[in-house]
């Protein structure tokens, strides 16, 4: 029974991981890259405006106090460049590999998860410090809200799930034969 419960938990975690990876890739392309579009591809700026995506970012900043997005300090932009050129492609490749239960996804999953977690450390420190201080370094931007912190927290919680899944599961994706064999020996 333990093997079946473990298998069900892994299946649920796998579905969550795939949904997260796809969402991360799409959100990064539609929302996050707006921090670097003016530097990277200014001709795309009107497309983001026409699609209403710049308005989404303005609303986010105004309502949830994300002064990092409002001010785009250089160190933050460098993380967005890493997200665009490393994390986004990796999200889509990992989602594909995970959906096909490919054992070769283990090492890329570990590297991706650690990269995201490392990137989130200074971001969360900045936001938490501003929330505790009840102020924002940006003019006309309120301090970060709990919603802001919880939203960024998704990029901590789900990479931890992915990392633990990739580190602990042996094999990463059990086949039906492997599950039956383990059930006999349990």
PDB file of C-alpha atoms in Angstrom:
ATOM      1  CA  UNK A   1       0.000   0.000   0.000  1.00  0.00           C
ATOM      2  CA  UNK A   2       2.899   2.303   0.707  1.00  0.00           C
ATOM      3  CA  UNK A   3       4.167   1.890  -2.877  1.00  0.00           C
ATOM      4  CA  UNK A   4       0.766   2.779  -4.360  1.00  0.00           C
ATOM      5  CA  UNK A   5       0.431   5.837  -2.111  1.00  0.00           C
ATOM      6  CA  UNK A   6       3.957   6.878  -2.985  1.00  0.00           C
ATOM      7  CA  UNK A   7       3.203   6.364  -6.665  1.00  0.00           C
ATOM      8  CA  UNK A   8       0.044   8.503  -6.401  1.00  0.00           C
ATOM      9  CA  UNK A   9       1.961  11.255  -4.622  1.00  0.00           C
ATOM     10  CA  UNK A  10       4.682  11.195  -7.294  1.00  0.00           C
ATOM     11  CA  UNK A  11       2.044  11.327 -10.019  1.00  0.00           C
ATOM     12  CA  UNK A  12       0.406  14.363  -8.419  1.00  0.00           C
ATOM     13  CA  UNK A  13       3.809  16.020  -7.941  1.00  0.00           C
ATOM     14  CA  UNK A  14       4.674  15.310 -11.571  1.00  0.00           C
ATOM     15  CA  UNK A  15       1.472  16.937 -12.815  1.00  0.00           C
ATOM     16  CA  UNK A  16       2.143  19.943 -10.589  1.00  0.00           C
ATOM     17  CA  UNK A  17       5.744  20.166 -11.862  1.00  0.00           C
ATOM     18  CA  UNK A  18       4.640  20.081 -15.512  1.00  0.00           C
ATOM     19  CA  UNK A  19       1.956  22.747 -14.935  1.00  0.00           C
ATOM     20  CA  UNK A  20       4.447  24.926 -13.036  1.00  0.00           C
ATOM     21  CA  UNK A  21       7.132  24.624 -15.722  1.00  0.00           C
ATOM     22  CA  UNK A  22       4.716  25.560 -18.504  1.00  0.00           C
ATOM     23  CA  UNK A  23       3.275  28.443 -16.464  1.00  0.00           C
ATOM     24  CA  UNK A  24       6.757  29.718 -15.595  1.00  0.00           C
ATOM     25  CA  UNK A  25       7.797  29.759 -19.249  1.00  0.00           C
ATOM     26  CA  UNK A  26       4.652  31.557 -20.412  1.00  0.00           C
ATOM     27  CA  UNK A  27       4.570  34.076 -17.543  1.00  0.00           C
ATOM     28  CA  UNK A  28       8.242  34.874 -18.094  1.00  0.00           C
ATOM     29  CA  UNK A  29       7.666  35.575 -21.797  1.00  0.00           C
ATOM     30  CA  UNK A  30       4.519  37.648 -21.288  1.00  0.00           C
ATOM     31  CA  UNK A  31       5.248  39.464 -18.032  1.00  0.00           C
ATOM     32  CA  UNK A  32       8.783  39.151 -16.666  1.00  0.00           C
ATOM     33  CA  UNK A  33      10.652  40.066 -19.845  1.00  0.00           C
ATOM     34  CA  UNK A  34       8.966  43.451 -19.844  1.00  0.00           C
ATOM     35  CA  UNK A  35      11.765  44.467 -17.473  1.00  0.00           C
ATOM     36  CA  UNK A  36      14.275  44.044 -20.303  1.00  0.00           C
ATOM     37  CA  UNK A  37      12.240  44.550 -23.505  1.00  0.00           C
ATOM     38  CA  UNK A  38      13.211  48.254 -23.741  1.00  0.00           C
ATOM     39  CA  UNK A  39      16.908  47.247 -23.685  1.00  0.00           C
ATOM     40  CA  UNK A  40      16.696  44.015 -25.645  1.00  0.00           C
ATOM     41  CA  UNK A  41      14.025  44.592 -28.293  1.00  0.00           C
ATOM     42  CA  UNK A  42      12.371  48.032 -28.073  1.00  0.00           C
ATOM     43  CA  UNK A  43      10.356  47.301 -31.218  1.00  0.00           C
ATOM     44  CA  UNK A  44       8.374  44.720 -29.206  1.00  0.00           C
ATOM     45  CA  UNK A  45       7.252  47.307 -26.652  1.00  0.00           C
ATOM     46  CA  UNK A  46       4.157  48.407 -28.655  1.00  0.00           C
ATOM     47  CA  UNK A  47       3.075  44.759 -28.992  1.00  0.00           C
ATOM     48  CA  UNK A  48       3.086  44.325 -25.215  1.00  0.00           C
ATOM     49  CA  UNK A  49       1.107  47.554 -24.877  1.00  0.00           C
ATOM     50  CA  UNK A  50      -1.432  46.545 -27.554  1.00  0.00           C
ATOM     51  CA  UNK A  51      -1.946  43.162 -25.857  1.00  0.00           C
ATOM     52  CA  UNK A  52      -2.633  44.891 -22.541  1.00  0.00           C
ATOM     53  CA  UNK A  53       0.367  43.234 -20.916  1.00  0.00           C
ATOM     54  CA  UNK A  54       2.023  46.483 -19.828  1.00  0.00           C
ATOM     55  CA  UNK A  55      -1.208  47.345 -18.034  1.00  0.00           C
ATOM     56  CA  UNK A  56      -1.028  44.042 -16.146  1.00  0.00           C
ATOM     57  CA  UNK A  57       2.470  44.941 -14.950  1.00  0.00           C
ATOM     58  CA  UNK A  58       1.426  48.483 -13.956  1.00  0.00           C
ATOM     59  CA  UNK A  59      -1.516  47.039 -11.995  1.00  0.00           C
ATOM     60  CA  UNK A  60       0.785  44.521 -10.281  1.00  0.00           C
ATOM     61  CA  UNK A  61       3.224  47.243  -9.223  1.00  0.00           C
ATOM     62  CA  UNK A  62       0.500  49.633  -8.047  1.00  0.00           C
ATOM     63  CA  UNK A  63      -1.605  47.087  -6.164  1.00  0.00           C
ATOM     64  CA  UNK A  64       1.075  44.773  -4.780  1.00  0.00           C
ATOM     65  CA  UNK A  65       4.102  47.017  -4.282  1.00  0.00           C
ATOM     66  CA  UNK A  66       6.626  45.216  -6.454  1.00  0.00           C
ATOM     67  CA  UNK A  67       9.212  47.989  -6.502  1.00  0.00           C
ATOM     68  CA  UNK A  68      11.753  45.687  -8.185  1.00  0.00           C
ATOM     69  CA  UNK A  69       9.570  45.497 -11.284  1.00  0.00           C
ATOM     70  CA  UNK A  70       8.853  49.231 -11.013  1.00  0.00           C
ATOM     71  CA  UNK A  71      12.509  50.264 -10.822  1.00  0.00           C
ATOM     72  CA  UNK A  72      14.284  47.360 -12.572  1.00  0.00           C
ATOM     73  CA  UNK A  73      17.667  47.673 -10.855  1.00  0.00           C
ATOM     74  CA  UNK A  74      20.545  46.313 -12.907  1.00  0.00           C
ATOM     75  CA  UNK A  75      21.011  43.223 -10.732  1.00  0.00           C
ATOM     76  CA  UNK A  76      17.285  42.403 -11.148  1.00  0.00           C
ATOM     77  CA  UNK A  77      17.506  42.843 -14.918  1.00  0.00           C
ATOM     78  CA  UNK A  78      20.450  40.445 -14.973  1.00  0.00           C
ATOM     79  CA  UNK A  79      18.205  37.820 -13.378  1.00  0.00           C
ATOM     80  CA  UNK A  80      15.531  38.457 -16.006  1.00  0.00           C
ATOM     81  CA  UNK A  81      18.120  37.942 -18.760  1.00  0.00           C
ATOM     82  CA  UNK A  82      19.076  34.627 -17.124  1.00  0.00           C
ATOM     83  CA  UNK A  83      15.413  33.733 -16.886  1.00  0.00           C
ATOM     84  CA  UNK A  84      14.834  34.504 -20.564  1.00  0.00           C
ATOM     85  CA  UNK A  85      17.897  32.795 -21.975  1.00  0.00           C
ATOM     86  CA  UNK A  86      18.267  29.862 -19.556  1.00  0.00           C
ATOM     87  CA  UNK A  87      15.168  29.248 -17.457  1.00  0.00           C
ATOM     88  CA  UNK A  88      12.476  29.722 -20.141  1.00  0.00           C
ATOM     89  CA  UNK A  89      13.935  27.252 -22.650  1.00  0.00           C
ATOM     90  CA  UNK A  90      14.689  24.848 -19.818  1.00  0.00           C
ATOM     91  CA  UNK A  91      11.083  25.115 -18.572  1.00  0.00           C
ATOM     92  CA  UNK A  92       9.686  23.985 -21.900  1.00  0.00           C
ATOM     93  CA  UNK A  93      12.258  21.220 -22.438  1.00  0.00           C
ATOM     94  CA  UNK A  94      11.804  19.920 -18.878  1.00  0.00           C
ATOM     95  CA  UNK A  95       7.999  20.018 -19.144  1.00  0.00           C
ATOM     96  CA  UNK A  96       8.277  17.944 -22.322  1.00  0.00           C
ATOM     97  CA  UNK A  97      10.775  15.506 -20.784  1.00  0.00           C
ATOM     98  CA  UNK A  98       8.817  15.222 -17.523  1.00  0.00           C
ATOM     99  CA  UNK A  99       5.570  14.546 -19.395  1.00  0.00           C
ATOM    100  CA  UNK A 100       7.344  11.663 -21.150  1.00  0.00           C
ATOM    101  CA  UNK A 101       8.894  10.300 -17.933  1.00  0.00           C
ATOM    102  CA  UNK A 102      12.426  10.662 -19.259  1.00  0.00           C
ATOM    103  CA  UNK A 103      15.109   9.656 -16.754  1.00  0.00           C
ATOM    104  CA  UNK A 104      17.517  12.052 -18.484  1.00  0.00           C
ATOM    105  CA  UNK A 105      15.514  14.977 -17.016  1.00  0.00           C
ATOM    106  CA  UNK A 106      17.045  14.473 -13.556  1.00  0.00           C
ATOM    107  CA  UNK A 107      20.255  16.531 -13.873  1.00  0.00           C
ATOM    108  CA  UNK A 108      18.662  19.397 -15.882  1.00  0.00           C
ATOM    109  CA  UNK A 109      15.843  19.499 -13.296  1.00  0.00           C
ATOM    110  CA  UNK A 110      18.333  19.788 -10.438  1.00  0.00           C
ATOM    111  CA  UNK A 111      20.304  22.530 -12.200  1.00  0.00           C
ATOM    112  CA  UNK A 112      17.125  24.451 -13.119  1.00  0.00           C
ATOM    113  CA  UNK A 113      15.663  24.201  -9.599  1.00  0.00           C
ATOM    114  CA  UNK A 114      18.895  25.316  -7.935  1.00  0.00           C
ATOM    115  CA  UNK A 115      19.234  28.200 -10.419  1.00  0.00           C
ATOM    116  CA  UNK A 116      15.696  29.431  -9.719  1.00  0.00           C
ATOM    117  CA  UNK A 117      16.129  29.082  -5.952  1.00  0.00           C
ATOM    118  CA  UNK A 118      19.436  30.938  -6.036  1.00  0.00           C
ATOM    119  CA  UNK A 119      17.859  33.720  -8.098  1.00  0.00           C
ATOM    120  CA  UNK A 120      14.942  34.018  -5.693  1.00  0.00           C
ATOM    121  CA  UNK A 121      17.101  34.515  -2.568  1.00  0.00           C
ATOM    122  CA  UNK A 122      18.077  38.180  -3.183  1.00  0.00           C
ATOM    123  CA  UNK A 123      14.658  38.995  -4.651  1.00  0.00           C
ATOM    124  CA  UNK A 124      12.855  37.715  -1.554  1.00  0.00           C
ATOM    125  CA  UNK A 125      15.347  39.422   0.760  1.00  0.00           C
ATOM    126  CA  UNK A 126      14.736  42.783  -0.929  1.00  0.00           C
ATOM    127  CA  UNK A 127      10.959  42.384  -0.855  1.00  0.00           C
ATOM    128  CA  UNK A 128      10.852  41.120   2.741  1.00  0.00           C
ATOM    129  CA  UNK A 129      13.141  43.904   3.959  1.00  0.00           C
ATOM    130  CA  UNK A 130      10.920  46.522   2.326  1.00  0.00           C
ATOM    131  CA  UNK A 131       7.794  44.891   3.751  1.00  0.00           C
ATOM    132  CA  UNK A 132       9.249  44.849   7.272  1.00  0.00           C
ATOM    133  CA  UNK A 133      10.398  48.458   6.897  1.00  0.00           C
ATOM    134  CA  UNK A 134       6.919  49.303   5.558  1.00  0.00           C
ATOM    135  CA  UNK A 135       8.413  51.309   2.793  1.00  0.00           C
ATOM    136  CA  UNK A 136       9.451  51.058  -0.783  1.00  0.00           C
ATOM    137  CA  UNK A 137      12.650  52.330  -2.340  1.00  0.00           C
ATOM    138  CA  UNK A 138      10.584  53.492  -5.343  1.00  0.00           C
ATOM    139  CA  UNK A 139       8.579  56.704  -5.356  1.00  0.00           C
ATOM    140  CA  UNK A 140       4.834  56.237  -5.774  1.00  0.00           C
ATOM    141  CA  UNK A 141       5.077  52.494  -5.124  1.00  0.00           C
ATOM    142  CA  UNK A 142       3.594  51.066  -1.928  1.00  0.00           C
ATOM    143  CA  UNK A 143       5.508  48.521   0.147  1.00  0.00           C
ATOM    144  CA  UNK A 144       5.242  44.918  -1.046  1.00  0.00           C
ATOM    145  CA  UNK A 145       2.068  43.121  -0.002  1.00  0.00           C
ATOM    146  CA  UNK A 146       1.642  39.596   1.310  1.00  0.00           C
ATOM    147  CA  UNK A 147       0.186  38.714  -2.108  1.00  0.00           C
ATOM    148  CA  UNK A 148       3.432  39.906  -3.712  1.00  0.00           C
ATOM    149  CA  UNK A 149       5.527  37.726  -1.406  1.00  0.00           C
ATOM    150  CA  UNK A 150       3.255  34.695  -1.828  1.00  0.00           C
ATOM    151  CA  UNK A 151       3.337  35.068  -5.605  1.00  0.00           C
ATOM    152  CA  UNK A 152       7.127  35.115  -5.633  1.00  0.00           C
ATOM    153  CA  UNK A 153       6.992  32.270  -3.104  1.00  0.00           C
ATOM    154  CA  UNK A 154       5.610  29.992  -5.814  1.00  0.00           C
ATOM    155  CA  UNK A 155       9.037  30.263  -7.469  1.00  0.00           C
ATOM    156  CA  UNK A 156      10.523  28.891  -4.262  1.00  0.00           C
ATOM    157  CA  UNK A 157       7.981  26.227  -3.315  1.00  0.00           C
ATOM    158  CA  UNK A 158       7.650  24.541  -6.696  1.00  0.00           C
ATOM    159  CA  UNK A 159      11.360  24.438  -7.532  1.00  0.00           C
ATOM    160  CA  UNK A 160      11.802  22.803  -4.087  1.00  0.00           C
ATOM    161  CA  UNK A 161       9.201  20.183  -5.077  1.00  0.00           C
ATOM    162  CA  UNK A 162      11.019  19.635  -8.377  1.00  0.00           C
ATOM    163  CA  UNK A 163      14.412  19.474  -6.664  1.00  0.00           C
ATOM    164  CA  UNK A 164      13.263  17.008  -4.020  1.00  0.00           C
ATOM    165  CA  UNK A 165      11.549  14.860  -6.635  1.00  0.00           C
ATOM    166  CA  UNK A 166      14.725  14.805  -8.743  1.00  0.00           C
ATOM    167  CA  UNK A 167      17.063  14.156  -5.804  1.00  0.00           C
ATOM    168  CA  UNK A 168      15.082  11.550  -3.882  1.00  0.00           C
ATOM    169  CA  UNK A 169      13.308   9.392  -6.455  1.00  0.00           C
ATOM    170  CA  UNK A 170      15.245   6.324  -7.565  1.00  0.00           C
ATOM    171  CA  UNK A 171      14.487   5.808 -10.408  1.00  0.00           C
ATOM    172  CA  UNK A 172      13.078   9.223 -11.255  1.00  0.00           C
ATOM    173  CA  UNK A 173      10.134   7.712 -13.120  1.00  0.00           C
ATOM    174  CA  UNK A 174       9.074   4.238 -12.124  1.00  0.00           C
ATOM    175  CA  UNK A 175       7.745   1.948 -14.836  1.00  0.00           C
ATOM    176  CA  UNK A 176       4.770  -0.329 -14.243  1.00  0.00           C
ATOM    177  CA  UNK A 177       7.157  -3.292 -13.989  1.00  0.00           C
ATOM    178  CA  UNK A 178       9.297  -1.466 -11.431  1.00  0.00           C
ATOM    179  CA  UNK A 179       6.226  -0.624  -9.314  1.00  0.00           C
ATOM    180  CA  UNK A 180       4.995  -4.233  -9.417  1.00  0.00           C
ATOM    181  CA  UNK A 181       8.453  -5.526  -8.481  1.00  0.00           C
ATOM    182  CA  UNK A 182       8.695  -3.150  -5.510  1.00  0.00           C
ATOM    183  CA  UNK A 183       5.176  -4.092  -4.376  1.00  0.00           C
ATOM    184  CA  UNK A 184       6.158  -7.787  -4.261  1.00  0.00           C
ATOM    185  CA  UNK A 185       9.183  -7.000  -2.084  1.00  0.00           C
ATOM    186  CA  UNK A 186       7.387  -4.631   0.309  1.00  0.00           C
TER     187      UNK A 186
END
